Amino acid sequence: MNPRNTHPAKKTKSIPLRLILVVPFVLQIFAAVGLVGYLSFKNGQQAVNHLANQLIDKASQQVDEHLDN
């Protein structure tokens, strides 16, 4: 029996504390940035569609007025 190794050999891999602390924060940051980016993209799409519908309505109105005259 080796006097320096009185405990049975443990083969478990220990995860560094730095990794345990950093990974959740990084995941939260990516989730927040992804969510804000997605919501911004959807809001931009709605704004463009709304503006396109306004332009189509205005053009249709002008064509109707021109044909009436």
Coordinates of C-alpha atoms in Angstrom, one line a residue:
M1 CA 0.0 0.0 0.0
N2 CA 1.3 3.4 -1.0
P3 CA 1.4 5.8 2.0
R4 CA 0.8 8.9 -0.2
N5 CA -2.3 7.4 -1.8
T6 CA -4.5 6.2 1.1
H7 CA -7.8 7.0 -0.7
P8 CA -9.1 4.9 -3.5
A9 CA -8.4 6.3 -6.9
K10 CA -11.2 8.5 -8.2
K11 CA -11.5 8.8 -11.9
T12 CA -14.2 11.5 -11.9
K13 CA -13.6 14.5 -14.0
S14 CA -14.1 17.7 -12.1
I15 CA -15.6 20.6 -13.9
P16 CA -13.8 23.9 -13.3
L17 CA -15.7 26.5 -11.2
R18 CA -15.0 29.1 -13.9
L19 CA -16.9 27.0 -16.5
I20 CA -19.8 26.5 -14.1
L21 CA -20.1 30.2 -13.6
V22 CA -19.4 31.5 -17.1
V23 CA -21.6 29.1 -19.2
P24 CA -25.0 30.0 -17.7
F25 CA -24.3 33.7 -18.2
V26 CA -23.1 33.3 -21.7
L27 CA -26.2 31.2 -22.5
Q28 CA -28.5 33.9 -21.0
I29 CA -26.7 36.6 -23.0
F30 CA -27.1 34.6 -26.3
A31 CA -30.8 33.9 -25.5
A32 CA -31.5 37.6 -24.8
V33 CA -29.7 38.8 -27.9
G34 CA -31.4 36.1 -30.0
L35 CA -34.9 37.0 -28.6
V36 CA -34.4 40.7 -29.1
G37 CA -33.1 40.2 -32.6
Y38 CA -36.0 38.0 -33.5
L39 CA -38.6 40.4 -32.1
S40 CA -36.9 43.3 -33.9
F41 CA -36.9 41.4 -37.2
K42 CA -40.6 40.5 -36.8
N43 CA -41.4 44.2 -35.9
G44 CA -39.5 45.4 -39.0
Q45 CA -41.4 43.0 -41.2
Q46 CA -44.7 44.2 -39.8
A47 CA -43.7 47.9 -40.4
V48 CA -42.6 47.1 -44.0
N49 CA -45.9 45.3 -44.7
H50 CA -47.9 48.1 -43.2
L51 CA -46.1 50.7 -45.3
A52 CA -46.5 48.5 -48.5
N53 CA -50.2 48.2 -47.9
Q54 CA -50.5 52.0 -47.4
L55 CA -48.7 52.6 -50.7
I56 CA -50.8 50.1 -52.5
D57 CA -54.0 51.7 -51.2
K58 CA -52.8 55.2 -52.1
A59 CA -51.8 54.1 -55.6
S60 CA -55.2 52.3 -56.0
Q61 CA -57.0 55.5 -54.8
Q62 CA -55.1 57.6 -57.3
V63 CA -55.9 55.3 -60.2
D64 CA -59.6 55.3 -59.2
E65 CA -59.6 59.1 -59.1
H66 CA -57.9 59.3 -62.5
L67 CA -60.3 56.8 -64.1
D68 CA -63.3 58.7 -62.6
N69 CA -62.1 62.0 -64.2

